[in-house]
Coordinates of C-alpha atoms in Angstrom, one line a residue:
Chain A
M1 CA -104.8 167.0 98.5
Q2 CA -106.8 169.9 97.6
I3 CA -110.0 170.8 99.3
T4 CA -112.8 172.2 97.1
F5 CA -115.7 174.5 98.1
V6 CA -118.1 171.8 97.2
Q7 CA -116.4 169.5 99.7
V8 CA -116.7 172.2 102.4
L9 CA -120.2 172.5 101.9
D10 CA -120.7 168.7 101.7
F11 CA -118.8 168.4 105.0
I12 CA -120.9 171.0 106.5
G13 CA -124.3 169.5 105.4
T14 CA -123.4 166.0 106.5
L15 CA -122.3 167.2 109.9
A16 CA -125.7 168.9 110.4
F17 CA -127.8 166.4 109.1
A18 CA -126.1 163.8 111.2
V19 CA -126.2 166.0 114.3
S20 CA -130.0 166.4 114.0
G21 CA -130.4 162.5 113.8
I22 CA -128.1 162.1 116.8
R23 CA -129.9 164.7 118.8
L24 CA -133.3 163.3 118.3
S25 CA -131.8 159.7 119.1
S26 CA -130.6 161.1 122.4
A27 CA -133.8 162.3 123.3
K28 CA -135.2 158.9 122.8
H29 CA -132.4 157.5 124.9
F30 CA -130.8 155.4 122.1
D31 CA -127.5 153.9 122.9
L32 CA -124.3 155.2 121.2
F33 CA -124.5 152.6 118.3
G34 CA -128.2 153.6 117.6
A35 CA -127.3 157.3 117.7
Y36 CA -124.6 156.8 115.3
I37 CA -126.9 154.6 112.9
V38 CA -129.5 157.2 113.0
G39 CA -127.2 160.0 112.5
L40 CA -125.7 158.3 109.5
V41 CA -129.1 157.4 107.9
T42 CA -130.2 160.9 108.2
A43 CA -127.0 162.2 106.6
I44 CA -126.8 159.6 103.8
G45 CA -130.3 158.1 103.5
G46 CA -131.6 160.4 101.0
G47 CA -128.5 160.0 98.7
T48 CA -128.6 156.2 99.0
M49 CA -132.4 156.2 98.0
R50 CA -131.6 158.5 95.0
D51 CA -128.8 156.3 93.9
L52 CA -130.6 153.1 94.2
M53 CA -133.5 154.7 92.3
L54 CA -130.9 155.9 89.6
G55 CA -129.3 152.6 89.4
V56 CA -125.9 153.9 90.1
P57 CA -123.4 153.0 92.8
I58 CA -124.1 154.1 96.2
F59 CA -122.0 157.3 96.7
W60 CA -120.8 156.5 100.3
M61 CA -119.7 153.0 99.7
Q62 CA -116.4 154.1 98.2
D63 CA -115.4 157.0 100.4
A64 CA -115.3 156.9 104.1
F65 CA -115.7 160.7 104.4
Y66 CA -119.4 160.4 105.4
L67 CA -118.8 157.7 108.2
I68 CA -116.0 160.0 109.4
C69 CA -118.3 163.1 109.4
T70 CA -121.1 161.1 111.3
A71 CA -118.5 160.0 114.0
L72 CA -117.3 163.7 114.3
A73 CA -121.0 164.6 114.7
L74 CA -121.4 162.0 117.4
L75 CA -118.2 163.2 119.3
W76 CA -119.5 166.8 119.1
V77 CA -122.9 165.9 120.5
I78 CA -121.2 164.0 123.5
L79 CA -118.8 166.6 124.1
F80 CA -121.2 169.6 123.9
S81 CA -124.4 168.1 124.8
K82 CA -125.3 170.9 127.4
H83 CA -124.4 173.8 124.9
L84 CA -126.2 172.2 122.0
I85 CA -129.3 174.3 122.6
H86 CA -127.3 177.6 122.4
Q87 CA -125.9 176.5 119.0
N88 CA -129.4 176.1 117.6
N89 CA -129.0 178.8 115.1
T90 CA -125.7 177.8 113.9
W91 CA -127.1 174.3 113.2
F92 CA -130.1 175.5 111.5
T93 CA -127.8 177.5 109.3
F94 CA -125.6 174.4 108.6
D95 CA -128.6 172.1 108.0
T96 CA -130.0 174.8 105.6
I97 CA -126.7 174.9 103.7
G98 CA -126.7 171.0 103.6
L99 CA -130.2 171.1 102.2
A100 CA -129.4 173.3 99.4
M101 CA -126.3 171.5 98.7
F102 CA -127.8 168.2 98.8
T103 CA -130.5 169.3 96.5
V104 CA -128.1 170.6 93.9
T105 CA -126.1 167.3 94.1
G106 CA -129.1 165.3 93.7
I107 CA -130.3 167.1 90.4
E108 CA -126.7 167.2 88.9
K109 CA -126.3 163.3 89.7
T110 CA -129.6 162.6 87.9
L111 CA -128.6 164.7 84.9
T112 CA -125.3 162.8 84.6
A113 CA -126.9 159.4 85.2
P114 CA -126.3 156.7 82.3
T115 CA -130.1 156.9 81.7
P116 CA -131.6 160.3 80.5
Y117 CA -134.4 161.6 82.8
P118 CA -136.9 164.1 82.4
F119 CA -136.2 167.6 84.4
W120 CA -139.1 166.9 86.8
A121 CA -137.5 163.5 87.7
A122 CA -134.2 165.5 88.5
I123 CA -136.0 167.9 90.9
I124 CA -137.7 164.9 92.6
M125 CA -134.3 163.3 93.1
G126 CA -132.8 166.5 94.4
T127 CA -135.8 166.7 96.8
I128 CA -135.1 163.1 98.0
T129 CA -131.6 163.6 98.4
G130 CA -132.2 166.6 100.6
A131 CA -135.3 165.4 102.4
A132 CA -135.6 161.6 102.6
G133 CA -132.9 161.1 105.1
G134 CA -135.0 162.8 107.7
V135 CA -138.1 160.7 106.7
F136 CA -135.9 157.6 107.6
R137 CA -134.8 159.2 110.7
D138 CA -138.4 159.7 111.9
V139 CA -139.5 156.1 110.9
F140 CA -136.6 154.8 113.1
M141 CA -137.8 157.3 115.8
N142 CA -141.2 155.7 115.5
Q143 CA -142.9 159.1 114.8
V144 CA -144.8 160.5 111.8
P145 CA -142.1 162.2 109.6
L146 CA -141.9 165.8 110.5
I147 CA -141.7 166.9 106.9
F148 CA -145.3 165.7 106.3
R149 CA -147.0 167.8 109.0
G150 CA -144.5 170.6 110.0
E151 CA -142.3 173.1 108.5
I152 CA -141.9 173.8 104.8
Y153 CA -138.8 171.9 104.1
A154 CA -138.9 169.6 101.1
L155 CA -140.9 172.3 99.2
A156 CA -137.9 174.5 99.5
C157 CA -136.0 171.8 97.5
I158 CA -138.8 171.6 95.0
L159 CA -138.7 175.5 94.3
G160 CA -135.0 175.3 94.0
G161 CA -135.1 172.5 91.7
M162 CA -137.5 174.6 89.7
A163 CA -135.1 177.6 89.7
Y164 CA -132.4 175.2 88.6
F165 CA -134.2 174.4 85.2
L166 CA -135.5 178.0 84.9
C167 CA -131.7 178.9 84.9
L168 CA -130.9 176.2 82.3
A169 CA -133.8 177.4 80.0
L170 CA -132.6 180.9 80.2
G171 CA -129.3 179.7 78.9
T172 CA -126.9 179.8 82.1
G173 CA -124.5 177.2 82.9
S174 CA -124.7 174.4 85.4
V175 CA -122.7 176.4 87.9
T176 CA -124.9 179.5 87.9
A177 CA -128.0 177.2 87.9
G178 CA -126.7 175.4 90.9
L179 CA -125.9 178.5 92.8
V180 CA -129.4 180.1 92.2
C181 CA -131.0 176.8 93.1
G182 CA -129.0 176.7 96.4
A183 CA -130.1 180.4 96.8
F184 CA -133.7 179.6 96.3
V185 CA -133.7 176.5 98.8
I186 CA -132.0 178.7 101.5
T187 CA -134.0 181.7 101.1
T188 CA -137.3 179.7 101.2
R189 CA -136.2 177.9 104.1
I190 CA -135.2 181.0 106.0
L191 CA -138.5 182.9 105.0
A192 CA -140.6 180.0 106.2
V193 CA -138.9 179.6 109.6
R194 CA -138.9 183.4 110.2
Y195 CA -142.5 184.3 109.2
H196 CA -143.9 180.6 110.4
L197 CA -145.0 179.8 107.0
H198 CA -146.9 176.5 106.8
L199 CA -148.8 174.9 104.0
P200 CA -152.5 174.3 104.4
V201 CA -153.5 171.4 106.7
L202 CA -155.8 168.6 105.2
R203 CA -158.8 168.2 107.4
G204 CA -160.7 165.2 106.1
E205 CA -164.0 163.6 106.6
D206 CA -162.7 160.6 108.5
S207 CA -160.7 162.8 110.9
T208 CA -160.3 160.9 114.2
D209 CA -159.0 163.4 116.7
Chain B
M1 CA -152.7 159.9 71.0
Q2 CA -154.6 156.7 71.7
I3 CA -155.8 155.7 75.1
T4 CA -155.9 152.0 75.6
F5 CA -157.9 150.0 78.0
V6 CA -154.9 149.2 80.2
Q7 CA -154.1 152.8 80.5
V8 CA -157.8 153.5 81.7
L9 CA -157.4 150.9 84.3
D10 CA -154.0 152.3 85.4
F11 CA -155.5 155.6 85.8
I12 CA -158.4 154.3 88.0
G13 CA -156.0 152.4 90.1
T14 CA -153.5 155.0 90.6
L15 CA -156.1 157.5 91.6
A16 CA -157.8 155.1 94.0
F17 CA -154.4 154.2 95.7
A18 CA -153.6 157.8 95.8
V19 CA -157.1 158.7 97.4
S20 CA -156.5 156.0 100.0
G21 CA -153.3 157.6 101.1
I22 CA -154.5 161.1 100.9
R23 CA -157.8 160.4 103.1
L24 CA -155.7 158.6 105.8
S25 CA -153.2 161.8 105.8
S26 CA -156.0 164.3 106.2
A27 CA -157.1 162.2 109.2
K28 CA -153.7 162.7 110.7
H29 CA -153.7 166.4 109.8
F30 CA -150.9 166.3 107.3
D31 CA -150.2 169.3 105.3
L32 CA -150.9 169.4 101.5
F33 CA -147.3 168.5 100.7
G34 CA -147.4 165.5 103.1
A35 CA -150.8 164.4 101.8
Y36 CA -149.5 164.5 98.2
I37 CA -146.4 162.4 99.1
V38 CA -148.3 159.9 101.0
G39 CA -150.7 159.6 98.2
L40 CA -148.0 159.3 95.8
V41 CA -146.1 156.7 97.7
T42 CA -149.3 154.5 97.9
A43 CA -149.8 154.6 94.4
I44 CA -146.2 154.1 93.2
G45 CA -144.5 152.6 96.1
G46 CA -145.3 149.1 95.3
G47 CA -144.1 149.4 91.6
T48 CA -141.1 151.2 92.7
M49 CA -140.1 148.4 95.0
R50 CA -140.7 145.8 92.3
D51 CA -138.5 147.6 89.7
L52 CA -135.8 148.2 92.5
M53 CA -135.9 144.4 93.1
L54 CA -135.8 143.4 89.4
G55 CA -133.0 145.7 88.9
V56 CA -134.9 147.7 86.0
P57 CA -135.4 151.5 85.6
I58 CA -138.4 152.8 88.0
F59 CA -141.6 153.0 85.7
W60 CA -142.8 156.3 87.0
M61 CA -139.4 158.3 86.4
Q62 CA -140.0 158.6 82.7
D63 CA -143.6 159.3 82.6
A64 CA -145.3 162.2 84.6
F65 CA -148.8 160.5 84.3
Y66 CA -148.6 159.2 87.9
L67 CA -147.6 162.4 89.6
I68 CA -150.4 164.2 87.6
C69 CA -153.0 161.3 88.8
T70 CA -151.9 162.0 92.3
A71 CA -152.4 165.7 91.9
L72 CA -155.8 164.9 90.6
A73 CA -156.4 162.6 93.5
L74 CA -155.5 165.4 95.9
L75 CA -157.6 168.0 94.2
W76 CA -160.6 165.5 94.4
V77 CA -160.2 165.0 98.1
I78 CA -160.1 168.8 98.8
L79 CA -163.1 169.5 96.5
F80 CA -165.3 166.7 97.8
S81 CA -164.0 166.0 101.2
K82 CA -167.5 166.2 102.7
H83 CA -168.9 163.8 100.1
L84 CA -166.1 161.3 100.2
I85 CA -167.7 159.0 102.6
H86 CA -170.7 158.8 100.4
Q87 CA -168.2 157.6 97.6
N88 CA -167.0 154.7 99.5
N89 CA -168.4 152.1 97.4
T90 CA -167.1 153.7 94.4
W91 CA -163.6 154.0 95.8
F92 CA -163.6 150.4 97.0
T93 CA -164.6 149.3 93.3
F94 CA -161.7 151.5 91.9
D95 CA -159.1 150.4 94.6
T96 CA -160.1 146.7 93.9
I97 CA -159.8 147.3 90.1
G98 CA -156.3 148.9 90.7
L99 CA -155.1 145.9 93.0
A100 CA -156.2 143.5 90.0
M101 CA -154.4 145.7 87.6
F102 CA -151.2 146.3 89.5
T103 CA -150.9 142.5 90.3
V104 CA -151.0 141.6 86.7
T105 CA -148.7 144.4 85.8
G106 CA -146.2 143.3 88.2
I107 CA -146.3 139.7 87.1
E108 CA -145.7 140.5 83.4
K109 CA -143.0 143.0 84.1
T110 CA -141.0 140.2 86.1
L111 CA -141.6 137.7 83.1
T112 CA -140.1 140.4 80.5
A113 CA -137.3 141.3 82.8
P114 CA -133.8 140.9 81.5
T115 CA -133.2 138.1 84.1
P116 CA -135.4 135.1 84.1
Y117 CA -137.2 134.5 87.4
P118 CA -139.1 131.4 88.6
F119 CA -142.9 131.7 88.5
W120 CA -143.4 132.1 92.3
A121 CA -141.0 135.2 92.2
A122 CA -143.4 136.7 89.6
I123 CA -146.3 136.2 92.0
I124 CA -144.3 137.8 94.9
M125 CA -143.7 140.8 92.4
G126 CA -147.3 141.1 91.5
T127 CA -148.2 141.1 95.2
I128 CA -145.5 143.7 96.1
T129 CA -146.8 146.0 93.1
G130 CA -150.4 145.7 94.6
A131 CA -149.9 145.7 98.3
A132 CA -146.5 147.2 99.2
G133 CA -147.7 150.9 98.5
G134 CA -150.1 150.5 101.5
V135 CA -147.4 149.2 103.7
F136 CA -145.3 152.2 103.0
R137 CA -148.2 154.3 103.7
D138 CA -149.0 152.9 107.0
V139 CA -145.4 153.2 108.0
F140 CA -145.4 156.8 107.1
M141 CA -148.7 157.0 109.1
N142 CA -146.7 155.5 112.1
Q143 CA -149.3 152.7 112.4
V144 CA -149.1 148.9 112.1
P145 CA -149.7 148.0 108.3
L146 CA -153.4 147.0 107.7
I147 CA -152.7 144.1 105.6
F148 CA -150.8 142.4 108.4
R149 CA -153.7 142.3 110.7
G150 CA -156.9 143.2 108.9
E151 CA -158.6 142.4 105.6
I152 CA -157.7 139.9 103.1
Y153 CA -155.8 142.0 100.6
A154 CA -152.3 140.8 99.5
L155 CA -153.7 137.3 99.7
A156 CA -156.1 138.1 96.9
C157 CA -153.0 139.1 94.9
I158 CA -151.4 135.8 95.5
L159 CA -154.4 133.7 94.6
G160 CA -154.8 135.9 91.3
G161 CA -151.1 135.1 90.8
M162 CA -151.5 131.5 91.0
A163 CA -154.3 131.6 88.6
Y164 CA -152.3 133.4 86.1
F165 CA -149.7 130.7 86.0
L166 CA -152.3 128.1 86.1
C167 CA -153.7 129.5 82.8
L168 CA -150.3 129.6 81.3
A169 CA -149.9 126.0 82.3
L170 CA -153.1 125.1 80.7
G171 CA -151.8 126.8 77.3
T172 CA -153.7 130.2 77.4
G173 CA -152.0 133.2 76.2
S174 CA -151.0 136.1 78.5
V175 CA -153.9 138.2 77.7
T176 CA -156.3 135.4 78.9
A177 CA -154.1 134.7 81.9
G178 CA -154.1 138.3 82.8
L179 CA -157.9 138.6 82.6
V180 CA -158.3 135.6 84.7
C181 CA -155.8 136.7 87.3
G182 CA -157.7 140.2 87.6
A183 CA -160.9 138.4 87.9
F184 CA -159.6 136.3 90.8
V185 CA -158.1 139.3 92.7
I186 CA -161.3 141.2 92.2
T187 CA -163.7 138.3 93.2
T188 CA -161.5 137.2 96.1
R189 CA -161.4 140.8 97.4
I190 CA -165.2 141.3 97.1
L191 CA -166.1 137.9 98.6
A192 CA -163.7 138.7 101.6
V193 CA -165.3 142.1 102.3
R194 CA -168.9 140.9 101.8
Y195 CA -168.5 137.8 104.1
H196 CA -166.1 139.5 106.3
L197 CA -163.6 136.7 105.7
H198 CA -160.4 137.0 107.7
L199 CA -157.2 134.9 108.0
P200 CA -156.8 133.2 111.5
V201 CA -155.0 135.6 114.0
L202 CA -151.9 134.2 115.6
R203 CA -152.1 134.0 119.4
G204 CA -148.6 133.5 120.7
E205 CA -147.3 132.7 124.0
D206 CA -145.7 136.0 124.5
S207 CA -148.8 138.0 124.0
T208 CA -148.8 141.3 125.8
D209 CA -152.1 142.7 125.6
Chain C
M1 CA -128.3 116.5 96.1
Q2 CA -125.5 117.3 98.5
I3 CA -126.1 119.3 101.7
T4 CA -123.1 121.5 102.7
F5 CA -122.2 122.8 106.0
V6 CA -122.9 126.3 104.9
Q7 CA -126.4 125.1 103.8
V8 CA -127.2 123.9 107.4
L9 CA -126.1 127.0 108.9
D10 CA -128.1 129.0 106.4
F11 CA -131.0 126.9 107.3
I12 CA -130.5 127.4 110.9
G13 CA -130.2 131.1 110.8
T14 CA -133.0 131.6 108.4
L15 CA -135.3 129.5 110.8
A16 CA -134.4 131.5 113.8
F17 CA -134.6 134.9 112.2
A18 CA -138.2 134.1 110.8
V19 CA -139.3 132.6 114.2
S20 CA -138.2 136.0 115.8
G21 CA -140.3 137.8 113.5
I22 CA -143.2 135.4 113.9
R23 CA -143.5 135.4 117.5
L24 CA -143.2 139.2 117.8
S25 CA -146.2 139.1 115.2
S26 CA -148.1 136.8 117.3
A27 CA -147.7 139.1 120.4
K28 CA -149.5 142.0 118.3
H29 CA -152.1 139.6 117.0
F30 CA -151.2 139.7 113.4
D31 CA -153.1 137.3 110.9
L32 CA -151.3 134.3 109.5
F33 CA -150.4 136.1 106.5
G34 CA -148.9 139.2 108.4
A35 CA -147.0 136.9 110.6
Y36 CA -145.4 135.0 107.5
I37 CA -144.6 138.4 105.8
V38 CA -142.9 139.6 109.1
G39 CA -141.1 136.4 109.5
L40 CA -139.8 136.6 105.9
V41 CA -138.7 140.1 106.0
T42 CA -136.9 139.4 109.2
A43 CA -135.0 136.6 107.8
I44 CA -134.3 138.0 104.1
G45 CA -134.7 141.7 104.7
G46 CA -131.0 142.3 105.6
G47 CA -129.7 140.3 102.5
T48 CA -132.2 142.0 100.2
M49 CA -131.1 145.3 101.3
R50 CA -127.3 144.3 100.8
D51 CA -128.1 142.9 97.3
L52 CA -129.8 146.2 96.3
M53 CA -127.1 148.3 97.7
L54 CA -124.5 146.1 95.8
G55 CA -126.5 146.1 92.5
V56 CA -126.5 142.3 92.3
P57 CA -129.5 140.0 91.7
I58 CA -131.6 139.6 95.0
F59 CA -130.4 136.3 96.3
W60 CA -133.9 134.7 97.3
M61 CA -135.5 135.4 94.1
Q62 CA -133.9 132.4 92.4
D63 CA -134.3 130.0 95.2
A64 CA -137.5 129.0 97.0
F65 CA -135.4 127.6 100.1
Y66 CA -135.9 130.8 102.0
L67 CA -139.7 131.0 101.6
I68 CA -140.1 127.4 102.7
C69 CA -137.9 128.0 105.6
T70 CA -140.1 130.8 106.6
A71 CA -143.4 128.4 106.2
L72 CA -141.5 125.9 108.3
A73 CA -140.8 128.5 110.9
L74 CA -144.5 129.5 111.0
L75 CA -145.8 126.0 111.3
W76 CA -143.4 125.4 114.3
V77 CA -144.6 128.5 116.0
I78 CA -148.2 127.4 115.4
L79 CA -147.7 123.9 116.5
F80 CA -145.5 124.6 119.6
S81 CA -146.9 128.0 120.6
K82 CA -147.1 126.8 124.3
H83 CA -143.6 125.5 124.4
L84 CA -141.7 128.3 122.6
I85 CA -140.8 130.0 125.9
H86 CA -139.0 126.8 127.1
Q87 CA -137.0 126.8 123.9
N88 CA -135.7 130.1 124.3
N89 CA -132.1 129.1 124.9
T90 CA -132.2 126.9 121.6
W91 CA -133.5 129.9 119.5
F92 CA -131.2 132.2 121.1
T93 CA -128.5 129.8 120.0
F94 CA -129.9 129.4 116.4
D95 CA -130.3 133.2 116.0
T96 CA -126.7 133.7 117.2
I97 CA -125.5 131.1 114.5
G98 CA -127.5 132.8 111.9
L99 CA -126.1 136.3 112.9
A100 CA -122.5 134.9 112.3
M101 CA -123.4 133.0 109.3
F102 CA -125.2 136.3 107.7
T103 CA -122.4 138.4 108.7
V104 CA -119.9 136.3 106.8
T105 CA -122.2 135.9 103.9
G106 CA -122.4 139.7 103.6
I107 CA -118.9 140.1 103.7
E108 CA -118.0 137.6 101.2
K109 CA -120.7 138.6 98.8
T110 CA -119.3 142.1 98.8
L111 CA -115.8 140.9 98.2
T112 CA -117.1 139.2 95.1
A113 CA -119.3 141.8 93.8
P114 CA -118.7 143.1 90.4
T115 CA -117.7 146.5 91.8
P116 CA -114.8 146.5 94.0
Y117 CA -115.5 147.9 97.4
P118 CA -113.3 149.0 100.4
F119 CA -112.9 146.7 103.4
W120 CA -115.0 148.9 105.7
A121 CA -117.9 148.7 103.1
A122 CA -117.9 144.9 103.3
I123 CA -118.1 145.1 107.2
I124 CA -121.0 147.3 106.8
M125 CA -122.8 145.0 104.3
G126 CA -122.1 142.1 106.6
T127 CA -123.7 144.0 109.5
I128 CA -126.6 145.0 107.2
T129 CA -127.0 141.3 106.1
G130 CA -127.2 140.3 109.9
A131 CA -129.1 143.0 111.5
A132 CA -131.2 145.0 108.9
G133 CA -133.9 142.4 108.9
G134 CA -134.7 143.0 112.4
V135 CA -134.8 146.7 111.9
F136 CA -137.4 146.2 109.2
R137 CA -139.2 143.8 111.5
D138 CA -139.6 146.4 114.2
V139 CA -140.5 149.1 111.7
F140 CA -143.5 146.8 110.7
M141 CA -144.2 146.3 114.3
N142 CA -144.5 150.1 114.9
Q143 CA -141.8 150.1 117.6
V144 CA -138.4 151.7 117.9
P145 CA -135.9 149.1 116.6
L146 CA -134.4 147.1 119.4
I147 CA -130.8 147.2 118.2
F148 CA -130.8 151.1 118.6
R149 CA -131.5 151.0 122.2
G150 CA -131.1 147.5 123.6
E151 CA -128.7 144.6 123.5
I152 CA -125.2 144.7 121.7
Y153 CA -126.1 142.8 118.5
A154 CA -125.1 144.7 115.3
L155 CA -121.8 145.7 117.1
A156 CA -121.0 142.0 117.1
C157 CA -121.3 142.0 113.3
I158 CA -118.9 144.8 113.2
L159 CA -116.4 143.2 115.6
G160 CA -116.6 140.1 113.4
G161 CA -116.1 141.8 110.3
M162 CA -113.0 143.6 111.7
A163 CA -111.7 140.1 112.6
Y164 CA -112.2 138.9 109.2
F165 CA -110.0 141.5 107.6
L166 CA -107.5 141.2 110.4
C167 CA -107.2 137.5 109.6
L168 CA -106.9 138.4 105.7
A169 CA -104.2 141.0 106.5
L170 CA -102.2 138.4 108.6
G171 CA -102.4 136.1 105.4
T172 CA -104.9 133.6 106.3
G173 CA -107.4 132.2 103.5
S174 CA -111.1 133.3 103.3
V175 CA -112.2 130.1 105.1
T176 CA -110.1 130.7 108.3
A177 CA -111.3 134.4 108.2
G178 CA -114.9 133.4 107.9
L179 CA -114.6 131.0 110.7
V180 CA -112.8 133.5 113.1
C181 CA -115.3 136.2 112.0
G182 CA -118.1 133.9 112.9
A183 CA -116.5 132.8 116.2
F184 CA -116.2 136.5 117.0
V185 CA -119.8 137.3 116.3
I186 CA -120.9 134.4 118.5
T187 CA -118.4 135.0 121.4
T188 CA -119.5 138.6 121.5
R189 CA -123.2 138.1 121.5
I190 CA -122.9 135.5 124.3
L191 CA -120.7 137.6 126.6
A192 CA -123.0 140.5 126.1
V193 CA -126.2 138.5 127.0
R194 CA -124.3 136.7 130.0
Y195 CA -122.9 139.9 131.5
H196 CA -125.7 142.3 130.5
L197 CA -123.3 144.3 128.7
H198 CA -124.8 147.6 127.0
L199 CA -123.4 150.4 125.0
P200 CA -123.7 153.9 126.9
V201 CA -126.9 155.5 126.5
L202 CA -126.9 159.0 125.0
R203 CA -128.8 161.5 127.2
G204 CA -129.1 164.5 125.3
E205 CA -130.3 168.3 126.1
D206 CA -133.5 168.1 124.5
S207 CA -134.6 164.9 126.3
T208 CA -138.3 164.8 126.6
D209 CA -139.1 162.1 129.2

């Protein structure tokens, strides 16, 4: 068995996404089963949505890797519950690596799907792979999805996706395009958090609060 | 390029559905990205659900039309935020046209799907096309879906769908059936709003409030 | 027409799941249409999710049986609204039979799907068939899904699924495996309710209440 660089990134990202779901579950006093499911849905929900929309087999149903990763994430949260807050920077880093990784995976899976899709559909699929799991997590938490009113998150995927196709248009191979895309996602995310960048908030006529 | 009558109706409906999602987002202080996504999901969520259930390619993934419509809807809400309330009648009209249009589209797409389906499944698919986007919108808003406790909305789709198959049974072509279906949806909707028609509310034994 | 034992169980389960959705809807003052939809989604949501993920035709779209069952459930709740609370034991029994039945159905449908899947994917599909409808119901109710913080419910499906594959490994046929699986689901569920068994609750560092 040979572990590739991509598998390591996939592991880091899955772990970080699952931890984010499990931590939020624990704040809502979910039981162990609920926490595991929310962690799993956060980690694999985006890719599942993508595969359903592309009409291809669901990626995690042939490979127990993602179930095991989520179990490890649950174990970690149980064992280190008191120290997790001191690991926030680490988990932010892992989450950002995961976001970049999942965006690239989503784009490349769309480009190799049986049906050909336009480039913007691939960018959307990359964004769904990266960001939809967190939306499902928040719906299960019974709260408004964070990415609709909070930090710049899905936008990082979109910018990264544009960079991917800009690279392809400039004649690079898909490896370079993937690396540039990932770098864009990570940089956007870090800049957004460091400088507290937000998108403008829409204030409508029918505001109720 | 030739613009058909159907495309004009599709544009009006998509715009109206997106505007409804964006206006609700603005009442909840979503950022621009969140408002765009909620507008998009309101407009294309029903058709996406339908296509997933029929096992056919997702309609909007080959045609940027729906993404552009939603961008125009967002622009409109930003530019005319203070006047939207005076446009309520117009948007109600557009929304009703969209509901009729999407119902007919859903029925006809089911009838031309690779798998043959019974007529009642086509009516359900028409109703999902028209009404499910609003359910997703409300779930993202973290509120109970309006169509479960409010106005007669999805019922208009069901009545229109019945009229469609009554026409076919009477020997009309699909164009006539589609027009009659649309007229039924629009009439039901207008009558329900004008005369404040509601379905009976279920009051159960385990009522908590 | 010959009614099989499996069809009787399917009827009992569908009725019980629909009744659970409709009763919760009535507590939230949904209208008749909303109550019907929530009942339907509770009854068929899990199987729909399973069929989407397996990439096979949606089971209820060719057979009006499930729509009719849900209509009967609605009628029952309307007619006997004041007596439902005295029927709680009966409905608990029916719900438990349904849970067992749906778990077995989900496992066997996965094993006969065009794509071969590993055994643990079949267990997950059995669990989704049994438990996901209730999750959708709770999302529509705008509440945190019960199975994430409440009783042992989905875990019964998982234990039953493990028993199914243990039987197969021991060389039994699928009928025996199905019966043992169902017995495990029912026994787990009854023991959990009688002895108030719960999974440990996760209490995290970022608890907010």
